[in-house]
Structure formats: structure tokens, C-alpha cells
PDB file of C-alpha atoms and ligand atoms in Angstrom:
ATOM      1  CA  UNK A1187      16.087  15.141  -6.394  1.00 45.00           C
ATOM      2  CA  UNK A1188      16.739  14.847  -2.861  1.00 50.00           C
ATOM      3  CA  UNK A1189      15.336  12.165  -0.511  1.00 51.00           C
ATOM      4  CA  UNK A1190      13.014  15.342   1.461  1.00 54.00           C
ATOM      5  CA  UNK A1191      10.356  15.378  -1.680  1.00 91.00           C
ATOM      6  CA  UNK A1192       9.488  11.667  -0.862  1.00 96.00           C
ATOM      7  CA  UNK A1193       6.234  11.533   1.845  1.00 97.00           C
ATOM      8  CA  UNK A1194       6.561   8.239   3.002  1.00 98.00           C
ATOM      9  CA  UNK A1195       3.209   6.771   4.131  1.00 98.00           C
ATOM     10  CA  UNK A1196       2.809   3.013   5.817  1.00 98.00           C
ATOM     11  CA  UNK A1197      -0.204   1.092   7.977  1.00 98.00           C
ATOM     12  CA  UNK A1198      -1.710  -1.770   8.360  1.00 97.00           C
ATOM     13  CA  UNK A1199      -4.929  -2.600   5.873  1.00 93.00           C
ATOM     14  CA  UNK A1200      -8.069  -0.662   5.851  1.00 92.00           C
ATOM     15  CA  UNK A1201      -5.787   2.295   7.750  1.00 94.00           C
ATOM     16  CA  UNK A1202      -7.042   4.750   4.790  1.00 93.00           C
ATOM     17  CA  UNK A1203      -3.656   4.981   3.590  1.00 95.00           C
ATOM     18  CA  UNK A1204      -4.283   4.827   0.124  1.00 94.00           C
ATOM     19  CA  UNK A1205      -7.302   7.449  -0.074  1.00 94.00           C
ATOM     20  CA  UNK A1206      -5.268   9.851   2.017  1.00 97.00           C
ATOM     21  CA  UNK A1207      -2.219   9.526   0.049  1.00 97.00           C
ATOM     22  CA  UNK A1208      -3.793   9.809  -3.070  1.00 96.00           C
ATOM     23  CA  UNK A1209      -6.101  13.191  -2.178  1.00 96.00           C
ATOM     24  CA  UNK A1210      -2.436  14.762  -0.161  1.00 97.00           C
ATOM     25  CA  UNK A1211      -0.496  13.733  -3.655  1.00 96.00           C
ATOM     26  CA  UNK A1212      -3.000  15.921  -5.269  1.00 95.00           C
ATOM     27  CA  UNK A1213      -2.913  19.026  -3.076  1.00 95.00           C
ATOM     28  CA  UNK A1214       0.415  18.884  -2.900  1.00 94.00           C
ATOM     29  CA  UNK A1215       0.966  18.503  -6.526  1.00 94.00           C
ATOM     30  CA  UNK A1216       3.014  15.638  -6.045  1.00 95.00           C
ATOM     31  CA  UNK A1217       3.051  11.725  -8.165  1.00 95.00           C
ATOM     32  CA  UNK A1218       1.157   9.242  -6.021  1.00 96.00           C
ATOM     33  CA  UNK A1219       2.788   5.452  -5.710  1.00 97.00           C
ATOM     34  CA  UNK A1220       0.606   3.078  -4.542  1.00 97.00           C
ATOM     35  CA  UNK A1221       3.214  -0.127  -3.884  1.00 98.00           C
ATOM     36  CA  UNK A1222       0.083  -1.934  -2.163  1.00 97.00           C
ATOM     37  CA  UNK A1223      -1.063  -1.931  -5.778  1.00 97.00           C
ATOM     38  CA  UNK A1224       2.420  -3.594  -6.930  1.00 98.00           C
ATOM     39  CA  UNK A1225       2.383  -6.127  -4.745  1.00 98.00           C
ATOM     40  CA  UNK A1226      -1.002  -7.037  -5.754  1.00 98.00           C
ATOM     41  CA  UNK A1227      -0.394  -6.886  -9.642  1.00 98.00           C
ATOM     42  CA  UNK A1228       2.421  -9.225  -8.791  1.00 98.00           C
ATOM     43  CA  UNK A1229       0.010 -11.558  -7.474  1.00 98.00           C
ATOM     44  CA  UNK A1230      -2.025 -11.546 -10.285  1.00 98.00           C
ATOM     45  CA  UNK A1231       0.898 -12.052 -12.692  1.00 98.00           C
ATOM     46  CA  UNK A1232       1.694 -15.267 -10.772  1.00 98.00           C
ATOM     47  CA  UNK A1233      -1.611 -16.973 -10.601  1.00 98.00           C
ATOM     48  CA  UNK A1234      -2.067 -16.251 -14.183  1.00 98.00           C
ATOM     49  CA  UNK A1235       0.720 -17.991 -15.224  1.00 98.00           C
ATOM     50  CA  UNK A1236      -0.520 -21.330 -12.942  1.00 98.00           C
ATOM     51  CA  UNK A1237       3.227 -20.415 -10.461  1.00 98.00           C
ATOM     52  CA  UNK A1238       3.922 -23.241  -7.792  1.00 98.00           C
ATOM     53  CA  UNK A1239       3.718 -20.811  -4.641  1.00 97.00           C
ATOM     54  CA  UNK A1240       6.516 -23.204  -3.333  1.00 96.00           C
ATOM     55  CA  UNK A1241       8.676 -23.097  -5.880  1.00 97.00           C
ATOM     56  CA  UNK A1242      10.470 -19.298  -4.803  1.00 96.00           C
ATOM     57  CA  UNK A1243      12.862 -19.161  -8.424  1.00 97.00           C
ATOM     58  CA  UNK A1244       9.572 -19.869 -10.619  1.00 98.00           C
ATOM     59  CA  UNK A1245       7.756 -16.823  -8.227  1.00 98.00           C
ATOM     60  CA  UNK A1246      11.080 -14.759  -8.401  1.00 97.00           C
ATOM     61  CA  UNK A1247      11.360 -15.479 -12.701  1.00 98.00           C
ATOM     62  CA  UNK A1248       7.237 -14.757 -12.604  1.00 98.00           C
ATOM     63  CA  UNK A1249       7.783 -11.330 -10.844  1.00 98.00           C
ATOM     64  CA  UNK A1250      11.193 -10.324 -12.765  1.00 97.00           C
ATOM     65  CA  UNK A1251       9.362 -10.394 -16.239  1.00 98.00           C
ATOM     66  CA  UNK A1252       6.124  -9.209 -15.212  1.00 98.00           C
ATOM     67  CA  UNK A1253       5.934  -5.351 -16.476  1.00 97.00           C
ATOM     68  CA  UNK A1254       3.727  -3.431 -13.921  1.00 97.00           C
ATOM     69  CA  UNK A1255       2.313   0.077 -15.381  1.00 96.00           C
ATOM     70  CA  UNK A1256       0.174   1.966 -13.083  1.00 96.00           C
ATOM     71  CA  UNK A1257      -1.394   4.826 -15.276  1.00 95.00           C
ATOM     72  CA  UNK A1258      -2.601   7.891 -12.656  1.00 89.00           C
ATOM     73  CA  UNK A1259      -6.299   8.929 -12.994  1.00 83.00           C
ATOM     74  CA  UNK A1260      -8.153  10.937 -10.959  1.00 76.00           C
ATOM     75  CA  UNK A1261     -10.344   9.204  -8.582  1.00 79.00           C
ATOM     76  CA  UNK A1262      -8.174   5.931  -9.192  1.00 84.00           C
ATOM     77  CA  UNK A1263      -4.964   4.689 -10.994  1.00 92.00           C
ATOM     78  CA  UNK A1264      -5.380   2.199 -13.388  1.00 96.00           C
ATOM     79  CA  UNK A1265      -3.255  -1.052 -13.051  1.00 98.00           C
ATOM     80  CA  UNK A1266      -1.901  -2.933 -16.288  1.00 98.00           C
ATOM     81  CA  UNK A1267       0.375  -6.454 -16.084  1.00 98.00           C
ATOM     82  CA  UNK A1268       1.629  -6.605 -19.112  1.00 98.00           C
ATOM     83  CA  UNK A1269      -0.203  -4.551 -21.263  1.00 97.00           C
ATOM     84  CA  UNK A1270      -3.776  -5.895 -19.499  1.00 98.00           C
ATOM     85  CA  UNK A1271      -6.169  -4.000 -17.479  1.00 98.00           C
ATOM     86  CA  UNK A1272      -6.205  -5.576 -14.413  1.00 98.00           C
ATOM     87  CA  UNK A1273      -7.259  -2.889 -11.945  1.00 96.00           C
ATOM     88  CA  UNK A1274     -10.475  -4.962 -11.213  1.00 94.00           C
ATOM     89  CA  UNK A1275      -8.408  -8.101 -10.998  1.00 97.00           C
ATOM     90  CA  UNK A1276      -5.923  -7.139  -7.682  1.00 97.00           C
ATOM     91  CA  UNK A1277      -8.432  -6.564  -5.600  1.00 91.00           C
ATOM     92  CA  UNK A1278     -10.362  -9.669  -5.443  1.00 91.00           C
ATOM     93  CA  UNK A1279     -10.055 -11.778  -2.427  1.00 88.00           C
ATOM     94  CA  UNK A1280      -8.796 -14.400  -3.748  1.00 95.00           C
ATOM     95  CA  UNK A1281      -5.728 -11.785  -5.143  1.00 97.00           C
ATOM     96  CA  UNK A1282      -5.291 -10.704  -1.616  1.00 93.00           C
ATOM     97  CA  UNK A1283      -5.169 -13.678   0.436  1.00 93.00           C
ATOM     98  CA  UNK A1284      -2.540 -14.736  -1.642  1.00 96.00           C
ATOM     99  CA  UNK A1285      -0.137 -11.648  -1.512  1.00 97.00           C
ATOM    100  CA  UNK A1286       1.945 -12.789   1.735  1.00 96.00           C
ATOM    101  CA  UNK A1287       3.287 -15.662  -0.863  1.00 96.00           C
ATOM    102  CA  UNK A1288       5.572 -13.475  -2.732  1.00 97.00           C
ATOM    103  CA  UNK A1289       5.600 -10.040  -0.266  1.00 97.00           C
ATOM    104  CA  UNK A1290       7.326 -12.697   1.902  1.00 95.00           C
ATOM    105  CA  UNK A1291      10.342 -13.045  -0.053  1.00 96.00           C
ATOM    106  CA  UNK A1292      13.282 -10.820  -0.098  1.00 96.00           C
ATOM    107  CA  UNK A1293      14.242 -11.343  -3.688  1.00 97.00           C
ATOM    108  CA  UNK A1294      10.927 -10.254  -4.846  1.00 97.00           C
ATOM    109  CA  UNK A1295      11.026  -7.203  -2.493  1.00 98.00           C
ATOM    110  CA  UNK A1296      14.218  -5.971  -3.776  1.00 97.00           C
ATOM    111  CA  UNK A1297      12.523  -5.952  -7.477  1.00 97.00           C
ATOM    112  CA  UNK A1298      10.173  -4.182  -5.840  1.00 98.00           C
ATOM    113  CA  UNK A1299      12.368  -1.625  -3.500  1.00 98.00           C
ATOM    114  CA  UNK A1300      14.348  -0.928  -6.624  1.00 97.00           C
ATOM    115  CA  UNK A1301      11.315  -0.103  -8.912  1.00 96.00           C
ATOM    116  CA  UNK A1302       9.912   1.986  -6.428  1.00 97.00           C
ATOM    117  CA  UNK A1303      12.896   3.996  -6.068  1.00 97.00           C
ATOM    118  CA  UNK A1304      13.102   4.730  -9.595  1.00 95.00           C
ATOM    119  CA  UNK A1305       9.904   6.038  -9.749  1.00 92.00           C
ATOM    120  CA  UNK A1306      10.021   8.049  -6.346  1.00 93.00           C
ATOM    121  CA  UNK A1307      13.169   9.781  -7.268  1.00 90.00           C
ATOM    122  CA  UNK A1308      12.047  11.222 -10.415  1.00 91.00           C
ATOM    123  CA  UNK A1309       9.329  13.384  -9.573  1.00 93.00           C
ATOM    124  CA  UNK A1310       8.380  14.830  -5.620  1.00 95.00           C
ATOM    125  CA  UNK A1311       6.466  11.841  -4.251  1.00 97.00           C
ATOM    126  CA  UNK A1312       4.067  10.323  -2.103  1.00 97.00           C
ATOM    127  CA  UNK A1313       4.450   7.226  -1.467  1.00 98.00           C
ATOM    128  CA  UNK A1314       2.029   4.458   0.734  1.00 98.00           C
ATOM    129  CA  UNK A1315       2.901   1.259   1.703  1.00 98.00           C
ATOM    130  CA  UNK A1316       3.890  -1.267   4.624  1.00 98.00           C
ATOM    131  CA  UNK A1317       7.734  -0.888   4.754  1.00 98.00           C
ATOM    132  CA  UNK A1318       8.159   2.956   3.103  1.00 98.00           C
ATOM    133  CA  UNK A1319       9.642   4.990   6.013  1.00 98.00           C
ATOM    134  CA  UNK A1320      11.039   1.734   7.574  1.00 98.00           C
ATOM    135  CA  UNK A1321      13.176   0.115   4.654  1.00 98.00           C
ATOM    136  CA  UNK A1322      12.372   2.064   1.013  1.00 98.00           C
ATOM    137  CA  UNK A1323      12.605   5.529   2.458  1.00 97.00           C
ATOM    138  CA  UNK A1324      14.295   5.870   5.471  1.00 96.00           C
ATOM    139  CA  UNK A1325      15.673   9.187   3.951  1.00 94.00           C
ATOM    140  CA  UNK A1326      11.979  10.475   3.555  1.00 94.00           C
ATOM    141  CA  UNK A1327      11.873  13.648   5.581  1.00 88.00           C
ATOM    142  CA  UNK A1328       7.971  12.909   6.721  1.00 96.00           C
ATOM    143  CA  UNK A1329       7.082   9.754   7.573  1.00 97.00           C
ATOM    144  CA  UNK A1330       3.493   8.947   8.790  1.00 98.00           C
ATOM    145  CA  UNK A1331       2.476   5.672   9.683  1.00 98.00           C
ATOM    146  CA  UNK A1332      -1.862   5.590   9.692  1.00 98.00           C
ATOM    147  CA  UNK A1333      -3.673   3.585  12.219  1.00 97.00           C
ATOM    148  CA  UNK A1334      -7.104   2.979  13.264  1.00 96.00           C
ATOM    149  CA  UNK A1335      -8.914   0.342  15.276  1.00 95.00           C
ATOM    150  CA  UNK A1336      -9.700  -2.838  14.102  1.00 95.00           C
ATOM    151  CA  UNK A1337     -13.312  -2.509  14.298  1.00 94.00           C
ATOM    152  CA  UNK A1338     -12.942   0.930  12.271  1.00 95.00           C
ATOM    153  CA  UNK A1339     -11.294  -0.507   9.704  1.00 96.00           C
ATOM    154  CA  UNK A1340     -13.530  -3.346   9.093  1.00 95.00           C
ATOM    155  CA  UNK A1341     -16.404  -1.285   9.017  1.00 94.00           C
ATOM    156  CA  UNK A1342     -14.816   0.827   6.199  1.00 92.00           C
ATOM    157  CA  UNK A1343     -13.479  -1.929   4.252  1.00 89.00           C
ATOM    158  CA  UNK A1344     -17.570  -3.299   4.496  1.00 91.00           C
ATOM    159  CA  UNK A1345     -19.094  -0.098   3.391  1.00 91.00           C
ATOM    160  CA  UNK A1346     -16.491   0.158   0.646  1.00 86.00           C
ATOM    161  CA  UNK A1347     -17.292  -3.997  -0.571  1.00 85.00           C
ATOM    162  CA  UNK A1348     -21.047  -2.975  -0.096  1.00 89.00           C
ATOM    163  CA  UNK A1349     -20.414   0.177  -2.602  1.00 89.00           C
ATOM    164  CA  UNK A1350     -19.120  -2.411  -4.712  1.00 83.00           C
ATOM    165  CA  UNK A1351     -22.333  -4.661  -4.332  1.00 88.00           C
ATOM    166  CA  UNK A1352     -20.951  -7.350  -2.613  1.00 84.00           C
ATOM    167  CA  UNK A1353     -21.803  -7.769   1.303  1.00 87.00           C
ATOM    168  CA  UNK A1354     -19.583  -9.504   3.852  1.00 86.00           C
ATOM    169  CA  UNK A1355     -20.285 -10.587   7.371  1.00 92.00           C
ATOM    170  CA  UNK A1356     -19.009  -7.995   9.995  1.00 92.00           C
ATOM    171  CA  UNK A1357     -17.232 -10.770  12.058  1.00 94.00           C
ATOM    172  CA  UNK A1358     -15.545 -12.551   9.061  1.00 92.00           C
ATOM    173  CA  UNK A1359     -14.113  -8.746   7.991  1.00 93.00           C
ATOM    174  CA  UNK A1360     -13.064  -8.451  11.636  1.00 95.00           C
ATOM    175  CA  UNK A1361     -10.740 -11.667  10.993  1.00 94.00           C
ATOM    176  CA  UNK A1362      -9.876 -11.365   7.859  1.00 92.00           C
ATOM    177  CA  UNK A1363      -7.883  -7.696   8.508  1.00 94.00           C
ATOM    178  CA  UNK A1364      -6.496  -9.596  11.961  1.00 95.00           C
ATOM    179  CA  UNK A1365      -4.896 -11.882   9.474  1.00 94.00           C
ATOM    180  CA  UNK A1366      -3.395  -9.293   6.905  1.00 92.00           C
ATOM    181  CA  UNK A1367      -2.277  -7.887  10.017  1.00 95.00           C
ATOM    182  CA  UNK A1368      -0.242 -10.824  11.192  1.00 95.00           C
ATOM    183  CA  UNK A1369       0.957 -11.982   7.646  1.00 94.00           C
ATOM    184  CA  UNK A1370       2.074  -8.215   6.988  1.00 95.00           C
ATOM    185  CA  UNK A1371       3.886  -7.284  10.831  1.00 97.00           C
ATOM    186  CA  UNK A1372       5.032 -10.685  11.542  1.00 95.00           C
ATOM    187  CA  UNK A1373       7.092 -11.085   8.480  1.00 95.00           C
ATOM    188  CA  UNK A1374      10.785 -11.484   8.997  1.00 95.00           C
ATOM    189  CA  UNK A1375      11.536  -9.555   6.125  1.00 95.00           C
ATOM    190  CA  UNK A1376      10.528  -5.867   5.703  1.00 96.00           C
ATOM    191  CA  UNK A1377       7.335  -6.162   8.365  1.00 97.00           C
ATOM    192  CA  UNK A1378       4.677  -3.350   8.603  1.00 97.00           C
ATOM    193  CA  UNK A1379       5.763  -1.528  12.122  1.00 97.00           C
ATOM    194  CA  UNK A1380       6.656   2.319  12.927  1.00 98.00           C
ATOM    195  CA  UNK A1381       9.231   3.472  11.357  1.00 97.00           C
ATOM    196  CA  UNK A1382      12.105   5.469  13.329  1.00 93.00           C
ATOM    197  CA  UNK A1383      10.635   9.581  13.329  1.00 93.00           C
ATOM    198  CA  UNK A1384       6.952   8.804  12.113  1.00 97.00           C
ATOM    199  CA  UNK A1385       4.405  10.394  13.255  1.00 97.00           C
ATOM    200  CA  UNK A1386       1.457   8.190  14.303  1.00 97.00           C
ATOM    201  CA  UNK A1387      -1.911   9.439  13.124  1.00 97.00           C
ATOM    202  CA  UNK A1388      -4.997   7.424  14.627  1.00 96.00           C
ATOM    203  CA  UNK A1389      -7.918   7.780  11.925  1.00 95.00           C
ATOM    204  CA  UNK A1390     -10.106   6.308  14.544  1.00 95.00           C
ATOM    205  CA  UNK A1391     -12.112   8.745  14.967  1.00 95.00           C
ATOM    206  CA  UNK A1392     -11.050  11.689  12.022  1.00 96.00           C
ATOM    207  CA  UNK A1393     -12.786  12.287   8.737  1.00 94.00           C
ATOM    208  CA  UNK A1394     -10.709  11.396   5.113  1.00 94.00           C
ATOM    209  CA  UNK A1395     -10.289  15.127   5.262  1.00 96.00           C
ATOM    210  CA  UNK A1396      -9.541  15.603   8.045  1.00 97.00           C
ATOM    211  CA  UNK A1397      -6.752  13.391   8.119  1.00 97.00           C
ATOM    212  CA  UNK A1398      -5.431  14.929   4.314  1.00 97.00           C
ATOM    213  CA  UNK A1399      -5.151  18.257   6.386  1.00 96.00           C
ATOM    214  CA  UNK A1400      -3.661  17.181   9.414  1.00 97.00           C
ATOM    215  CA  UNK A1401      -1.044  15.475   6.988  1.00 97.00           C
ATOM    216  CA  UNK A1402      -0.472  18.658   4.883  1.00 96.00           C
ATOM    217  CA  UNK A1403      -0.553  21.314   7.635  1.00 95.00           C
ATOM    218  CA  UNK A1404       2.147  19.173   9.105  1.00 94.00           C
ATOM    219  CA  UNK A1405       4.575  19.157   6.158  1.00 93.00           C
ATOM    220  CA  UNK A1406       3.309  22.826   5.282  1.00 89.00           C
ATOM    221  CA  UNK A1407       4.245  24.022   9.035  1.00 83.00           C
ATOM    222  CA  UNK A1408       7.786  22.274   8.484  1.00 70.00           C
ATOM    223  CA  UNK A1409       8.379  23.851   5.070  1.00 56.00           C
ATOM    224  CA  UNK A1410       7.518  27.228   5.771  1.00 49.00           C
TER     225      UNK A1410
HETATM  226  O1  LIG B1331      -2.016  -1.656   0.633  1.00 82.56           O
HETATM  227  P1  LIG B1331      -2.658  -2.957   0.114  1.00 82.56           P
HETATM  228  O2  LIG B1331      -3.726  -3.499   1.016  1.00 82.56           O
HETATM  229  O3  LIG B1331      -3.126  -2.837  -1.297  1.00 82.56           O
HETATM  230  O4  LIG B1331      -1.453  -4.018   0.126  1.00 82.56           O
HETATM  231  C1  LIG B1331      -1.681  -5.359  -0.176  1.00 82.56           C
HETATM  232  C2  LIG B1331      -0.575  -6.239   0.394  1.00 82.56           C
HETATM  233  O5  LIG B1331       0.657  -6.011  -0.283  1.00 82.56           O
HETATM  234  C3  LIG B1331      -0.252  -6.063   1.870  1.00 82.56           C
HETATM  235  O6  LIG B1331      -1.096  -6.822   2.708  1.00 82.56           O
HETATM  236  C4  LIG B1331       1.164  -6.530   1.961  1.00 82.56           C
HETATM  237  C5  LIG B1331       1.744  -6.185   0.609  1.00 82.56           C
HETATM  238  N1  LIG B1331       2.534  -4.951   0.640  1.00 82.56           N
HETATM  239  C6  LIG B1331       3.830  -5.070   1.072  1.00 82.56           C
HETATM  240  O7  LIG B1331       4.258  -6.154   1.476  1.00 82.56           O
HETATM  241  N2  LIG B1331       4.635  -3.963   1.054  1.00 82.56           N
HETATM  242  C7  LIG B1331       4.172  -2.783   0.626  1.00 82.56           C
HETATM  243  N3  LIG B1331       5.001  -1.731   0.593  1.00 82.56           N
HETATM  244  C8  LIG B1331       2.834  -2.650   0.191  1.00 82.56           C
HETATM  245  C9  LIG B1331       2.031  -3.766   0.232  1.00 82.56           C
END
């Protein structure tokens, strides 16, 4: 399997990565690998098991035995540490604001580089992340790197926490994806930024299908 079935997708939270990844994985018949969602169920794995964030060889030994499944479905994948159904689970707030504690540290992203690997280099992939085209798959032959404002993507990430029930103050969303922002490009190992030959997409001002068909005609017109 050569390095040119891998679409490597990275941006910063709220960027619609993972939506437009998923829906291109499916017209393109391809696996979809959600590493956002590995980091996360890494997270979980740690607090679980009461982990001293300070303590880097009890976070490393937490993430080395943790088994991470994520089972594809079709408007979601399911997420399962160790055998339990935690897809609820990594995306509570208290799950995210704790991520940058072990995405921070390079032993726990080569666990994670190497897993990620595996999986992308058995089947055509695509893959969405914060360090894909930069540091997992520099090989990828696309390479996309989503952005939108910050006012955009706090208004999604609302509507989507509203769909969920739960309501949030615009201003406090505002700060809270200028934060995952900093923690995830200011990190001195593997930080979110544009990788060398990506092509920037602003989602500003596009549709979610309109950005899946930008993204396809664009590896279609380099195929054909
Ligand atoms: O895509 P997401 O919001 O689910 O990702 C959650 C966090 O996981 C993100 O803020 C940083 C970390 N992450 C990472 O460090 N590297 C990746 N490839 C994917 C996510």
C-alpha cells in the first residue's frame, strides 16, 4: 500500500475536520481515522485509572496498556477503552480540557504515530488530525489543512452542544477554542500548523458539502 492512498487532513478545533473527513471517507470508499478521537480515549483511560498528570511514566504505562477500538458506523464511530463504550465519555469537557496533558508528550505520541500507521497502511485512508500531513503522513499525496474563523467555529461547536441539549455562553466558546488553539499550535512537540504542500481550505464561509466536494474534486482532478 503506498503512502498516495492516505488523505491526510489537520486543523485547529471546530475546523469541521472530522464531519468532512468522515462524509469524503465515504464517497471515496475509503476507512476513516479519527486520531482526535484517540487522543481523547487516552484521556479517558487516564482519569479513570485516578493517573498523577505529573507523573509522565505512570501517563506513558496508562496509555501503553490502554486498548483503543474505534468500531466505524455510519453517522458516527463508536469508541471502546478497553472493551467499554465510551463514545459519550471523550467528549465531555472535562475529557477535553485535559487532553494537552498527555498530547504533550512525545512518548505518548509515538504510541500514537505508530498505531495510526498501522491502521492507515492497511486499507486506502483518510485520516484527520493536528499533526497528519506535518509528522504522521508527510508521504500523504493530499494534504489539506481546514480552517475557519474563530467566531465560525464557535458558533458551530454551540449549535452542535445545543443539539446535544446543553447551552454554552457565546463568549466563553469564543475562549475556550482560543485555548485549544494555543495548547494544540504552541506545543513543542508535533504542533497543529500547515504542513509543507497542503492546501488551505477556509470553511468560513462554505457549506459541509460544499467543502466534501471541493476536497474530492481536488483529489478526483489529480487522479484522473
Ligand atoms: O480533533 P479533536 O478535537 O477531537 O482532538 C482533541 C485533541 O486531541 C486536540 O485538541 C489535540 C489532540 N490531538 C492531537 O494532539 N493530535 C492529533 N492528531 C489529534 C488530536
Amino acid at each position: 500500500m503506498s503512502t498516495h492512498e492516505i488523505i491526510a487532513i489537520d486543523g485547529p478545533a471546530a475546523s469541521g475536520k472530522s464531519t468532512v473527513g468522515r462524509l469524503l471517507a465515504k464517497e471515496l470508499d475509503y476507512r476513516f481515522l479519527d486520531t482526535g478521537a484517540m487522543y481523547r480515549a487516552l484521556t479517558v483511560a487516564c482519569m479513570r485509572d485516578g493517573i498523577d498528570w505529573a507523573d509522565s511514566g505512570a501517563v506513558i504505562a496508562c496509555c501503553r496498556a490502554a486498548k483503543i477500538t474505534l468500531v466505524p458506523g455510519p453517522q458516527a464511530d463508536r469508541v471502546l477503552l478497553d472493551g467499554e463504550d465510551v463514545t459519550h465519555r471523550v467528549r465531555e469537557p472535562e475529557v477535553t480540557a485535559r487532553i494537552h496533558r498527555l498530547a504533550d508528550q512525545a512518548a505518548v505520541r509515538q504510541l500514537m504515530v505508530v498505531k495510526q500507521r498501522e491502521v492507515a497502511h492497511a486499507a486506502p485512508t483518510v485520516a484527520v488530525g493536528r499533526d497528519m500531513g506535518t509528522i504522521v503522513f508527510q508521504d500523504a499525496r493530499f494534504k489539506f489543512y481546514l480552517d475557519a474563523s474563530e467566531e465560525v467555529r464557535a458558533t458551530r461547536r454551540r449549535a452542535e452542544l445545543e443539539a446535544a441539549g446543553e447551552s454554552v455562553d457565546r463568549q466563553a466558546m469564543i475562549e475556550a477554542i482560543r485555548r485549544r488553539d494555543m495548547q494544540d499550535m504552541g506545543r513543542a512537540i508535533a504542533p497543529l500548523k500547515v504542513a509543507d504542500n497542503a492546501e488551505v481550505v477556509d470553511t468560513s464561509q462554505l457549506t459541509i458539502p460544499q467543502v466534501v466536494a471541493l476536497l474530492a474534486e481536488k483529489i478526483r482532478g489529480t487522479i484522473d
